[in-house]
Short mmCIF file of C-alpha atoms (C1' of nucleotides) in Angstrom, two decimals:
data_model
loop_
_atom_site.label_atom_id
_atom_site.label_comp_id
_atom_site.label_asym_id
_atom_site.label_seq_id
_atom_site.Cartn_x
_atom_site.Cartn_y
_atom_site.Cartn_z
CA MET R 291 -25.60 -11.23 -14.18
CA GLU R 292 -27.57 -9.77 -11.36
CA GLN R 293 -25.93 -6.75 -9.77
CA VAL R 294 -24.73 -7.63 -6.32
CA LYS R 295 -24.87 -5.16 -3.49
CA SER R 296 -21.45 -4.15 -2.33
CA ARG R 297 -19.90 -6.26 0.38
CA GLY R 298 -17.72 -3.56 1.75
CA ILE R 299 -15.26 -1.11 0.27
CA SER R 300 -12.50 -3.69 -0.10
CA HIS R 301 -14.72 -5.90 -2.16
CA LEU R 302 -15.77 -2.96 -4.29
CA ARG R 303 -12.13 -2.08 -4.84
CA GLU R 304 -11.54 -5.60 -6.14
CA SER R 305 -14.58 -5.31 -8.42
CA ILE R 306 -13.17 -2.13 -9.94
CA LEU R 307 -9.84 -3.87 -10.56
CA GLU R 308 -11.76 -6.69 -12.20
CA LEU R 309 -13.59 -4.17 -14.43
CA ILE R 310 -10.23 -2.69 -15.43
CA ARG R 311 -8.93 -6.15 -16.27
CA ASP R 312 -12.06 -7.25 -18.14
CA ASN R 313 -12.05 -4.08 -20.26
CA GLY R 314 -8.39 -4.63 -21.07
CA LEU R 315 -7.49 -1.10 -19.99
CA ARG R 316 -3.93 0.07 -20.52
CA VAL R 317 -1.88 2.83 -18.94
CA GLY R 318 -3.35 6.16 -20.00
CA ASP R 319 -6.82 4.71 -20.72
CA LYS R 320 -9.84 6.39 -19.20
CA LEU R 321 -12.02 4.62 -16.69
CA PRO R 322 -15.80 4.72 -16.84
CA SER R 323 -17.21 7.79 -15.09
CA GLU R 324 -18.38 7.73 -11.50
CA MET R 325 -21.97 7.76 -12.66
CA GLU R 326 -21.42 4.78 -14.93
CA MET R 327 -19.72 2.84 -12.17
CA THR R 328 -22.37 3.62 -9.56
CA GLU R 329 -24.96 2.13 -11.91
CA ARG R 330 -22.78 -0.84 -12.78
CA PHE R 331 -21.95 -1.78 -9.21
CA ASN R 332 -25.28 -0.62 -7.73
CA VAL R 333 -23.68 1.50 -5.06
CA SER R 334 -23.89 5.18 -4.13
CA ARG R 335 -21.38 7.75 -5.32
CA PRO R 336 -19.79 8.33 -1.87
CA THR R 337 -19.32 4.60 -1.44
CA LEU R 338 -17.81 4.26 -4.91
CA ARG R 339 -15.49 7.19 -4.27
CA GLU R 340 -14.18 5.54 -1.12
CA ALA R 341 -13.14 2.50 -3.13
CA LEU R 342 -11.67 4.66 -5.89
CA LYS R 343 -9.57 6.61 -3.40
CA LEU R 344 -7.95 3.38 -2.32
CA LEU R 345 -6.86 2.68 -5.89
CA GLU R 346 -5.57 6.21 -6.25
CA MET R 347 -3.53 5.77 -3.08
CA ASP R 348 -2.07 2.59 -4.57
CA ALA R 349 -1.08 4.58 -7.70
CA VAL R 350 -3.27 2.25 -9.81
CA ILE R 351 -5.42 5.10 -11.13
CA GLU R 352 -5.21 8.86 -11.09
CA ALA R 353 -8.09 11.35 -10.95
CA ARG R 354 -8.27 14.61 -12.94
CA GLN R 355 -11.02 16.95 -11.88
CA GLY R 356 -13.25 17.74 -14.85
CA LYS R 357 -11.62 15.11 -17.08
CA GLY R 358 -12.03 11.68 -15.57
CA ARG R 359 -9.94 8.90 -14.07
CA PHE R 360 -7.11 7.21 -15.91
CA LEU R 361 -5.06 4.06 -15.47
CA SER R 362 -1.60 4.96 -14.26
CA ALA R 363 1.72 3.17 -14.47
CA GLY R 364 1.18 1.76 -11.03
CA ALA R 365 -1.53 -0.45 -12.49
CA ALA R 366 1.10 -2.56 -14.16
CA LEU R 367 3.18 -2.81 -11.02
CA SER R 368 1.21 -5.54 -9.39
CA ILE R 369 3.00 -8.61 -8.14
CA ALA R 370 1.08 -11.68 -7.09
CA ARG R 371 3.38 -12.52 -4.20
CA PRO R 372 5.44 -9.55 -3.05
CA ILE R 373 7.95 -9.81 -0.24
CA THR R 374 5.67 -7.47 1.71
CA LYS R 375 2.89 -10.06 1.88
CA PHE R 376 2.80 -11.70 5.27
CA GLU R 377 3.22 -15.49 5.13
CA SER R 378 5.08 -18.15 7.02
CA VAL R 379 8.15 -19.94 5.66
CA SER R 380 6.11 -23.13 5.65
CA ARG R 381 3.57 -21.45 3.43
CA LEU R 382 6.27 -20.07 1.12
CA LEU R 383 7.68 -23.55 0.71
CA GLU R 384 4.33 -25.07 -0.20
CA SER R 385 4.88 -23.81 -3.72
CA HIS R 386 8.36 -25.30 -4.03
CA LYS R 387 8.67 -27.64 -6.95
CA HIS R 388 9.75 -30.53 -4.72
CA VAL R 389 8.29 -31.87 -1.50
CA VAL R 390 9.85 -29.99 1.37
CA GLU R 391 10.57 -31.62 4.69
CA THR R 392 11.29 -30.06 8.03
CA LYS R 393 13.99 -31.35 10.35
CA VAL R 394 13.90 -30.04 13.91
CA LEU R 395 17.58 -29.52 14.73
CA GLY R 396 17.02 -28.19 18.19
CA PHE R 397 14.45 -27.15 20.75
CA GLY R 398 14.88 -25.54 24.14
CA ILE R 399 13.92 -22.89 26.65
CA VAL R 400 16.37 -20.02 26.70
CA HIS R 401 16.63 -16.67 28.37
CA ALA R 402 15.97 -13.59 26.24
CA ASP R 403 19.21 -11.81 25.38
CA THR R 404 19.48 -8.18 24.26
CA ASP R 405 18.51 -8.93 20.67
CA THR R 406 15.56 -11.18 21.35
CA SER R 407 14.28 -9.12 24.27
CA ALA R 408 14.25 -5.98 22.11
CA ALA R 409 12.55 -7.77 19.23
CA LEU R 410 9.86 -9.38 21.40
CA ASP R 411 9.45 -6.46 23.79
CA VAL R 412 10.20 -8.55 26.88
CA ASP R 413 12.74 -8.18 29.65
CA VAL R 414 16.24 -9.63 29.24
CA GLY R 415 16.15 -13.06 30.90
CA THR R 416 12.50 -13.73 30.09
CA PRO R 417 12.07 -17.42 29.18
CA LEU R 418 11.64 -18.00 25.44
CA VAL R 419 11.02 -21.11 23.44
CA ARG R 420 13.79 -21.39 20.85
CA VAL R 421 13.33 -23.69 17.84
CA GLU R 422 16.02 -24.52 15.31
CA ARG R 423 14.88 -26.10 12.05
CA LEU R 424 16.04 -26.97 8.58
CA ARG R 425 13.76 -27.15 5.55
CA HIS R 426 15.15 -29.33 2.78
CA ALA R 427 14.05 -31.00 -0.41
CA LYS R 428 15.84 -33.94 -1.98
CA ARG R 429 18.89 -33.57 0.25
CA GLU R 430 19.16 -29.89 -0.69
CA ALA R 431 18.97 -27.56 2.26
CA LEU R 432 16.59 -24.71 1.53
CA VAL R 433 15.92 -22.68 4.66
CA TYR R 434 17.67 -22.73 7.99
CA SER R 435 15.43 -21.11 10.64
CA LEU R 436 15.69 -19.94 14.21
CA ASP R 437 12.49 -18.92 15.98
CA TRP R 438 11.95 -17.48 19.44
CA ILE R 439 8.49 -17.44 21.05
CA PRO R 440 7.76 -16.10 24.55
CA GLN R 441 7.13 -19.11 26.76
CA HIS R 442 4.35 -17.38 28.67
CA LEU R 443 2.20 -17.54 25.53
CA PHE R 444 1.85 -21.28 26.13
CA SER R 445 -0.01 -20.72 29.36
CA GLU R 446 -1.77 -24.08 29.25
CA GLY R 447 0.32 -26.26 27.04
CA ASP R 448 3.78 -27.78 27.35
CA PRO R 449 5.93 -26.45 24.50
CA SER R 450 7.96 -29.62 24.43
CA GLN R 451 4.84 -31.62 23.51
CA ILE R 452 4.28 -29.55 20.37
CA ASP R 453 5.09 -30.87 16.94
CA TRP R 454 7.56 -28.21 15.80
CA LYS R 455 7.77 -29.59 12.29
CA GLY R 456 4.66 -27.70 11.34
CA SER R 457 3.98 -24.02 10.76
CA ILE R 458 4.53 -21.95 13.88
CA VAL R 459 2.16 -19.34 12.49
CA ASN R 460 -0.59 -21.97 12.21
CA MET R 461 0.16 -23.37 15.65
CA LEU R 462 -0.10 -19.94 17.25
CA ALA R 463 -3.35 -19.30 15.37
CA GLN R 464 -4.79 -22.29 17.21
CA LEU R 465 -3.84 -20.65 20.48
CA ASN R 466 -5.82 -17.54 19.43
CA LEU R 467 -2.56 -15.76 18.77
CA GLN R 468 -2.81 -15.51 15.04
CA PRO R 469 0.18 -13.59 13.66
CA VAL R 470 -1.02 -11.19 10.94
CA ALA R 471 1.87 -8.81 10.25
CA SER R 472 5.55 -8.34 10.80
CA THR R 473 8.44 -5.98 10.55
CA ALA R 474 11.43 -7.43 8.72
CA ILE R 475 15.03 -6.74 7.78
CA ALA R 476 16.64 -8.55 4.84
CA THR R 477 20.31 -8.91 4.04
CA ALA R 478 22.72 -11.16 2.18
CA THR R 479 25.00 -13.18 4.41
CA MET R 480 26.60 -16.60 4.91
CA LEU R 481 25.32 -19.13 7.37
CA PRO R 482 27.16 -18.92 10.70
CA ASP R 483 30.27 -21.11 10.64
CA ALA R 484 29.08 -23.09 13.63
CA VAL R 485 25.82 -23.96 11.84
CA VAL R 486 27.69 -25.03 8.68
CA GLY R 487 30.00 -27.26 10.70
CA LEU R 488 27.41 -28.86 12.94
CA HIS R 489 24.87 -29.60 10.23
CA GLY R 490 26.99 -30.29 7.20
CA LEU R 491 25.72 -27.33 5.19
CA THR R 492 28.98 -26.59 3.35
CA ASP R 493 27.27 -26.14 -0.02
CA PHE R 494 24.51 -23.77 1.12
CA GLY R 495 26.13 -20.75 -0.49
CA PRO R 496 25.04 -17.17 0.15
CA ALA R 497 21.87 -16.85 2.21
CA PHE R 498 18.98 -14.38 1.97
CA LEU R 499 18.45 -13.69 5.65
CA ILE R 500 15.09 -12.29 6.76
CA GLU R 501 15.01 -11.31 10.41
CA GLU R 502 11.45 -10.51 11.44
CA THR R 503 9.13 -9.89 14.37
CA CYS R 504 5.54 -11.10 13.99
CA PHE R 505 2.53 -9.40 15.56
CA THR R 506 -1.05 -10.38 16.31
CA VAL R 507 -4.02 -8.14 15.52
CA ALA R 508 -3.76 -6.76 19.03
CA GLY R 509 -0.13 -5.85 18.52
CA THR R 510 1.33 -8.62 20.66
CA ARG R 511 4.75 -9.74 19.48
CA VAL R 512 4.64 -13.49 19.24
CA ILE R 513 7.56 -14.63 17.10
CA PHE R 514 11.07 -13.40 16.47
CA ALA R 515 12.56 -15.30 13.54
CA ARG R 516 15.79 -15.52 11.62
CA ASP R 517 15.28 -17.33 8.35
CA TYR R 518 18.27 -18.02 6.12
CA HIS R 519 16.95 -18.76 2.64
CA ARG R 520 19.35 -20.50 0.25
CA GLY R 521 20.25 -17.74 -2.22
CA SER R 522 20.25 -19.99 -5.26
CA ALA R 523 16.74 -21.31 -4.48
CA PHE R 524 14.80 -18.13 -3.69
CA THR R 525 14.00 -14.77 -5.15
CA PHE R 526 11.73 -12.16 -3.60
CA SER R 527 9.68 -9.69 -5.59
CA PHE R 528 8.33 -6.29 -4.70
CA VAL R 529 7.24 -3.01 -6.16
CA ARG R 530 9.03 0.24 -5.39
CA LYS R 531 7.16 3.56 -5.47
CA MET Y 37 -5.13 27.47 15.45
CA GLU Y 38 -7.63 28.23 12.75
CA GLN Y 39 -9.16 25.15 11.19
CA VAL Y 40 -7.84 24.75 7.69
CA LYS Y 41 -10.02 23.44 4.88
CA SER Y 42 -8.84 20.08 3.68
CA ARG Y 43 -6.31 20.14 0.86
CA GLY Y 44 -7.27 16.81 -0.53
CA ILE Y 45 -7.79 13.37 0.89
CA SER Y 46 -4.08 12.58 1.19
CA HIS Y 47 -3.50 15.64 3.29
CA LEU Y 48 -6.46 14.76 5.46
CA ARG Y 49 -5.05 11.28 5.93
CA GLU Y 50 -1.81 12.84 7.19
CA SER Y 51 -3.76 15.12 9.53
CA ILE Y 52 -5.49 12.10 11.04
CA LEU Y 53 -2.14 10.39 11.56
CA GLU Y 54 -0.92 13.56 13.23
CA LEU Y 55 -3.97 13.56 15.49
CA ILE Y 56 -3.23 9.96 16.46
CA ARG Y 57 0.37 10.88 17.25
CA ASP Y 58 -0.51 14.05 19.16
CA ASN Y 59 -3.03 12.19 21.31
CA GLY Y 60 -0.48 9.50 22.04
CA LEU Y 61 -2.88 6.75 20.99
CA ARG Y 62 -1.76 3.18 21.46
CA VAL Y 63 -2.90 -0.07 19.81
CA GLY Y 64 -6.44 -0.79 20.95
CA ASP Y 65 -7.23 2.86 21.77
CA LYS Y 66 -10.36 4.36 20.31
CA LEU Y 67 -10.23 7.17 17.80
CA PRO Y 68 -12.49 10.24 18.07
CA SER Y 69 -15.84 9.63 16.38
CA GLU Y 70 -16.54 10.66 12.80
CA MET Y 71 -18.62 13.54 14.08
CA GLU Y 72 -15.81 14.76 16.32
CA MET Y 73 -13.28 14.56 13.51
CA THR Y 74 -15.51 16.31 10.95
CA GLU Y 75 -15.70 19.21 13.37
CA ARG Y 76 -12.02 19.17 14.16
CA PHE Y 77 -10.85 19.07 10.53
CA ASN Y 78 -13.75 21.15 9.18
CA VAL Y 79 -14.67 18.66 6.47
CA SER Y 80 -17.79 16.74 5.55
CA ARG Y 81 -18.43 13.21 6.72
CA PRO Y 82 -18.06 11.58 3.27
CA THR Y 83 -14.73 13.36 2.79
CA LEU Y 84 -13.51 12.29 6.20
CA ARG Y 85 -14.58 8.71 5.54
CA GLU Y 86 -12.55 8.62 2.34
CA ALA Y 87 -9.40 9.49 4.30
CA LEU Y 88 -10.26 7.02 7.05
CA LYS Y 89 -10.72 4.21 4.53
CA LEU Y 90 -7.13 4.76 3.36
CA LEU Y 91 -5.89 4.24 6.90
CA GLU Y 92 -8.04 1.14 7.28
CA MET Y 93 -6.59 -0.26 4.09
CA ASP Y 94 -3.10 0.36 5.49
CA ALA Y 95 -4.10 -1.57 8.62
CA VAL Y 96 -3.39 1.49 10.72
CA ILE Y 97 -6.94 1.60 12.12
CA GLU Y 98 -9.90 -0.73 12.12
CA ALA Y 99 -13.58 0.21 12.07
CA ARG Y 100 -16.28 -1.53 14.08
CA GLN Y 101 -19.83 -0.64 13.10
CA GLY Y 102 -21.74 0.63 16.15
CA LYS Y 103 -18.60 0.81 18.28
CA GLY Y 104 -16.02 3.16 16.77
CA ARG Y 105 -12.56 3.08 15.21
CA PHE Y 106 -9.51 1.72 16.95
CA LEU Y 107 -5.79 1.85 16.46
CA SER Y 108 -4.58 -1.47 15.15
CA ALA Y 109 -1.19 -3.18 15.22
CA GLY Y 110 -0.44 -1.87 11.76
CA ALA Y 111 -0.09 1.57 13.27
CA ALA Y 112 3.18 0.54 14.86
CA LEU Y 113 4.49 -1.09 11.69
CA SER Y 114 5.81 2.02 10.06
CA ILE Y 115 9.32 2.08 8.66
CA ALA Y 116 10.97 5.28 7.61
CA ARG Y 117 12.81 3.76 4.68
CA PRO Y 118 11.31 0.49 3.51
CA ILE Y 119 12.73 -1.48 0.65
CA THR Y 120 9.50 -0.65 -1.20
CA LYS Y 121 10.30 3.03 -1.36
CA PHE Y 122 11.59 3.98 -4.77
CA GLU Y 123 15.02 5.56 -4.70
CA SER Y 124 18.24 5.34 -6.65
CA VAL Y 125 21.38 3.61 -5.45
CA SER Y 126 23.09 7.00 -5.45
CA ARG Y 127 20.39 8.28 -3.13
CA LEU Y 128 20.68 5.21 -0.88
CA LEU Y 129 24.40 5.77 -0.56
CA GLU Y 130 24.00 9.43 0.42
CA SER Y 131 23.33 8.26 3.95
CA HIS Y 132 26.36 6.01 4.10
CA LYS Y 133 28.64 6.90 6.99
CA HIS Y 134 31.61 7.48 4.67
CA VAL Y 135 31.93 9.48 1.50
CA VAL Y 136 31.04 7.19 -1.38
CA GLU Y 137 32.71 7.50 -4.75
CA THR Y 138 31.65 6.13 -8.08
CA LYS Y 139 34.05 4.46 -10.50
CA VAL Y 140 32.79 3.94 -14.05
CA LEU Y 141 34.20 0.57 -14.97
CA GLY Y 142 32.65 0.39 -18.40
CA PHE Y 143 30.37 2.10 -20.86
CA GLY Y 144 29.11 1.01 -24.23
CA ILE Y 145 26.26 0.53 -26.65
CA VAL Y 146 25.05 -3.03 -26.74
CA HIS Y 147 22.24 -4.96 -28.38
CA ALA Y 148 19.34 -5.98 -26.15
CA ASP Y 149 19.45 -9.71 -25.38
CA THR Y 150 16.52 -11.80 -24.20
CA ASP Y 151 16.79 -10.65 -20.58
CA THR Y 152 17.22 -6.95 -21.20
CA SER Y 153 14.68 -6.86 -24.06
CA ALA Y 154 12.05 -8.47 -21.84
CA ALA Y 155 12.79 -6.14 -18.94
CA LEU Y 156 12.74 -2.96 -21.04
CA ASP Y 157 9.96 -4.09 -23.38
CA VAL Y 158 12.04 -3.60 -26.53
CA ASP Y 159 12.95 -5.90 -29.38
CA VAL Y 160 15.98 -8.16 -29.09
CA GLY Y 161 18.82 -6.34 -30.83
CA THR Y 162 17.56 -2.86 -29.89
CA PRO Y 163 20.56 -0.62 -29.04
CA LEU Y 164 20.96 -0.03 -25.29
CA VAL Y 165 23.36 2.07 -23.32
CA ARG Y 166 25.10 -0.24 -20.82
CA VAL Y 167 26.92 1.28 -17.85
CA GLU Y 168 29.07 -0.68 -15.40
CA ARG Y 169 29.93 1.07 -12.14
CA LEU Y 170 31.35 0.45 -8.72
CA ARG Y 171 30.46 2.45 -5.63
CA HIS Y 172 33.11 2.33 -2.93
CA ALA Y 173 34.09 4.09 0.26
CA LYS Y 174 37.59 4.00 1.72
CA ARG Y 175 38.72 1.26 -0.61
CA GLU Y 176 35.74 -0.90 0.43
CA ALA Y 177 33.58 -1.85 -2.50
CA LEU Y 178 29.90 -1.29 -1.65
CA VAL Y 179 27.73 -1.70 -4.72
CA TYR Y 180 28.57 -3.14 -8.10
CA SER Y 181 25.97 -1.96 -10.66
CA LEU Y 182 24.99 -2.71 -14.22
CA ASP Y 183 22.45 -0.46 -15.87
CA TRP Y 184 20.81 -0.67 -19.27
CA ILE Y 185 18.98 2.30 -20.78
CA PRO Y 186 17.36 2.32 -24.25
CA GLN Y 187 19.56 4.43 -26.51
CA HIS Y 188 16.58 5.97 -28.26
CA LEU Y 189 15.75 7.84 -25.07
CA PHE Y 190 18.74 10.08 -25.73
CA SER Y 191 17.23 11.46 -28.91
CA GLU Y 192 19.19 14.67 -28.75
CA GLY Y 193 22.23 13.94 -26.66
CA ASP Y 194 25.27 11.73 -27.12
CA PRO Y 195 25.33 9.16 -24.34
CA SER Y 196 29.11 9.04 -24.37
CA GLN Y 197 29.24 12.70 -23.36
CA ILE Y 198 27.26 12.07 -20.20
CA ASP Y 199 28.95 11.99 -16.81
CA TRP Y 200 27.94 8.49 -15.71
CA LYS Y 201 29.30 8.96 -12.22
CA GLY Y 202 26.11 10.65 -11.11
CA SER Y 203 22.64 9.36 -10.48
CA ILE Y 204 21.02 7.91 -13.61
CA VAL Y 205 17.63 8.58 -12.08
CA ASN Y 206 18.49 12.27 -11.78
CA MET Y 207 20.01 12.41 -15.24
CA LEU Y 208 16.84 10.91 -16.78
CA ALA Y 209 14.72 13.33 -14.79
CA GLN Y 210 16.48 16.14 -16.64
CA LEU Y 211 15.44 14.54 -19.91
CA ASN Y 212 11.80 14.63 -18.74
CA LEU Y 213 11.99 10.89 -18.18
CA GLN Y 214 11.68 10.93 -14.40
CA PRO Y 215 11.63 7.36 -13.09
CA VAL Y 216 9.02 7.13 -10.30
CA ALA Y 217 8.46 3.40 -9.65
CA SER Y 218 9.93 0.01 -10.33
CA THR Y 219 9.35 -3.68 -10.09
CA ALA Y 220 12.19 -5.55 -8.40
CA ILE Y 221 13.46 -8.98 -7.54
CA ALA Y 222 15.92 -9.51 -4.70
CA THR Y 223 18.11 -12.51 -4.00
CA ALA Y 224 21.33 -13.45 -2.24
CA THR Y 225 24.16 -14.35 -4.59
CA MET Y 226 27.88 -13.94 -5.20
CA LEU Y 227 29.38 -11.52 -7.64
CA PRO Y 228 30.04 -13.17 -11.03
CA ASP Y 229 33.52 -14.71 -11.12
CA ALA Y 230 34.53 -12.61 -14.10
CA VAL Y 231 33.70 -9.44 -12.23
CA VAL Y 232 35.62 -10.54 -9.15
CA GLY Y 233 38.68 -11.36 -11.27
CA LEU Y 234 38.67 -8.26 -13.45
CA HIS Y 235 38.08 -5.75 -10.69
CA GLY Y 236 39.85 -7.26 -7.70
CA LEU Y 237 36.70 -7.74 -5.62
CA THR Y 238 37.75 -10.93 -3.87
CA ASP Y 239 36.64 -9.77 -0.43
CA PHE Y 240 33.14 -8.57 -1.48
CA GLY Y 241 31.40 -11.57 0.15
CA PRO Y 242 27.74 -12.41 -0.38
CA ALA Y 243 25.80 -9.79 -2.35
CA PHE Y 244 22.22 -8.62 -1.99
CA LEU Y 245 21.25 -8.44 -5.65
CA ILE Y 246 18.31 -6.24 -6.63
CA GLU Y 247 17.29 -6.61 -10.24
CA GLU Y 248 14.78 -3.95 -11.16
CA THR Y 249 12.99 -2.22 -14.01
CA CYS Y 250 12.22 1.46 -13.54
CA PHE Y 251 9.17 3.22 -15.00
CA THR Y 252 8.14 6.79 -15.64
CA VAL Y 253 4.70 8.17 -14.74
CA ALA Y 254 3.54 7.30 -18.23
CA GLY Y 255 4.65 3.72 -17.78
CA THR Y 256 7.74 3.93 -20.02
CA ARG Y 257 10.47 1.56 -18.99
CA VAL Y 258 13.65 3.58 -18.80
CA ILE Y 259 16.19 1.59 -16.76
CA PHE Y 260 16.94 -2.03 -16.22
CA ALA Y 261 19.41 -2.38 -13.36
CA ARG Y 262 21.31 -5.13 -11.55
CA ASP Y 263 22.66 -3.80 -8.28
CA TYR Y 264 24.88 -6.08 -6.17
CA HIS Y 265 24.94 -4.63 -2.64
CA ARG Y 266 27.71 -5.85 -0.37
CA GLY Y 267 25.89 -8.05 2.13
CA SER Y 268 27.92 -6.92 5.09
CA ALA Y 269 27.20 -3.24 4.42
CA PHE Y 270 23.47 -3.17 3.72
CA THR Y 271 20.20 -4.21 5.27
CA PHE Y 272 16.77 -3.58 3.82
CA SER Y 273 13.64 -3.12 5.94
CA PHE Y 274 9.99 -3.68 5.13
CA VAL Y 275 6.65 -4.44 6.66
CA ARG Y 276 4.74 -7.59 5.91
CA LYS Y 277 0.95 -7.70 6.13
"C1'" DT I 233 -29.80 -10.22 40.35
"C1'" DT I 234 -31.39 -10.82 35.79
"C1'" DC I 235 -33.88 -9.66 31.77
"C1'" DG I 236 -36.03 -6.74 28.53
"C1'" DC I 237 -36.69 -2.39 26.64
"C1'" DT I 238 -35.32 2.20 25.25
"C1'" DA I 239 -32.25 5.70 24.10
"C1'" DT I 240 -27.94 6.99 22.53
"C1'" DA I 241 -23.70 6.47 20.04
"C1'" DA I 242 -21.24 5.10 16.11
"C1'" DT I 243 -20.30 3.31 11.55
"C1'" DG I 244 -22.32 2.00 6.73
"C1'" DT I 245 -24.67 3.60 2.79
"C1'" DC I 246 -27.61 6.57 0.19
"C1'" DA I 247 -29.75 10.67 -2.53
"C1'" DG I 248 -29.45 15.11 -3.98
"C1'" DA I 249 -27.11 19.42 -4.41
"C1'" DC I 250 -23.53 22.69 -5.56
"C1'" DA I 251 -18.48 23.99 -6.73
"C1'" DA I 252 -14.73 23.61 -9.80
"C1'" DG I 253 -12.40 22.00 -13.90
"C1'" DT I 254 -12.39 20.39 -18.73
"C1'" DA I 255 -13.67 19.60 -23.52
"C1'" DG I 256 -16.23 20.29 -27.49
"C1'" DA I 257 -19.72 22.51 -30.23
"C1'" DA I 258 -21.97 26.57 -31.66
"C1'" DA I 259 -22.18 31.41 -32.27
"C1'" DT I 260 -19.95 35.69 -33.13
"C1'" DC I 261 -16.50 38.77 -34.85
"C1'" DC I 262 -12.96 40.36 -37.99
"C1'" DG N 231 -12.90 31.55 -43.88
"C1'" DG N 232 -10.40 31.64 -39.74
"C1'" DA N 233 -10.03 33.08 -35.01
"C1'" DT N 234 -12.17 34.01 -30.75
"C1'" DT N 235 -15.71 33.81 -27.44
"C1'" DT N 236 -19.58 31.76 -25.34
"C1'" DC N 237 -22.35 28.06 -24.02
"C1'" DT N 238 -23.39 23.38 -22.85
"C1'" DA N 239 -22.46 18.96 -21.19
"C1'" DC N 240 -19.55 15.98 -18.75
"C1'" DT N 241 -16.66 14.82 -14.86
"C1'" DT N 242 -14.55 15.02 -10.34
"C1'" DG N 243 -14.53 17.38 -5.52
"C1'" DT N 244 -17.13 18.34 -1.53
"C1'" DC N 245 -21.17 19.04 1.08
"C1'" DT N 246 -25.80 18.35 3.71
"C1'" DG N 247 -29.25 15.56 5.37
"C1'" DA N 248 -31.24 11.14 5.86
"C1'" DC N 249 -31.85 6.29 6.88
"C1'" DA N 250 -29.94 1.39 7.97
"C1'" DT N 251 -27.36 -1.41 10.92
"C1'" DT N 252 -24.70 -2.56 14.92
"C1'" DA N 253 -23.36 -1.95 19.64
"C1'" DT N 254 -23.77 -0.34 24.26
"C1'" DA N 255 -25.35 1.97 28.41
"C1'" DG N 256 -28.93 2.84 31.55
"C1'" DC N 257 -33.24 2.09 33.71
"C1'" DG N 258 -37.21 -0.27 35.35
"C1'" DA N 259 -39.69 -4.48 36.26
"C1'" DA N 260 -39.81 -9.21 37.65
#
DNA sequence: TTCGCTATAATGTCAGACAAGTAGAAATCC
DNA sequence: GGATTTCTACTTGTCTGACATTATAGCGAA
């Protein structure tokens, strides 16, 4: 195959990972030298080294001056879908074994209280759009969600005209407010009693609650969410280093 | 202060973060140019670029060809103690507001079953040391733990002579088997009924279960652990990108 | 006021060089 | 013949200087 010019350091980093995979390298194995890789990928040595440093930082490989570079234990610690990957609940549920439906339990404009104002970096009392939803499959409740979005982000539109059954992340993307990252706190809890009573969720069991604030590229906080995931239906993976 | 020659790319990365902090840069602010930073840190441009690429990969800064580098939203998304940081349960509990004590509920040599053999990469039937412990403070149970360690790792010692009240991570470190990373799965669940009954843990409530396999630098799997954290006592933070 | 051109600034990538560390082979010594 | 030393080649670490590409500011002409 014709050697392709690098399309950026990230792409080169992926190519190196692919090389590791294709050569079936195991922990402790030596990587090809820098010279060999510059020829293989048709890039300069400084450019290659930039990509290699990224893999070293990820603990995938380790460099030994004078000896070479070796695959480290971190290479095995790769998870396809770690909890640290940013994605919406709607997106998470796309891979559920059954068709998941969304029921909008409530919608309204509320004033920011101390929790939501701190999370969204707005003044207490600022108007927020609050959406309450339940994701379920085959009569089994999966995720109970509360989302707060600053109303002023809908400068042109009327929030009540929006179809809240869809992904809020996707909807905001269409307003040029694409959420791309978040800070989150997870804990094990039970659904609030009031929620259990009002919505007949007596068999939900323990919930994996993720409370998170989503940001755009520019750093604007656009969503504050509380997602209660049914404990028996979800696990979340991650690597610890 | 005299300019200090770089002590590696990681150190340079930290110096750049320090520069960002000292200059009070905010999201959207422009970083000094590469030329300015090479002079400030007394390193070459390729070396500086390697460190900068690490920060770009972490979404702390973003580069625009022809324009400069800017602080991005990821810069704000730093958590002092994310769930992805590798640390033992003993270490986690050191920061608990009350003194935490460890009760060894059980100890024994067992045969690896299908779960533990898969997690520790040993044959089914392989002898494992199994330790059952409860961490509690002021009569409040905090973490119920099960740990499995391959018996062959204790080539010289007698596992029954070990004080299992301490940190297993620290104990293994003294056997030159320092665990440094792990893969983990988290979920919300309830303590097994048998455990609740036998140990009087009826008020434990929902548990944040982390099931994880710990590795040494060389990639050896040394611990398989199931840690049930009392949901009302623990939260876990992380960033999602 | 607008457009086009030029110069400057900044990142992206490259080639070549030297420093430092390591391993293995060859030569030397006892 | 074995041990030690020296030499060579390989590899990563860091540097200098150069060119490519992108973006922007400023100036002059229309």
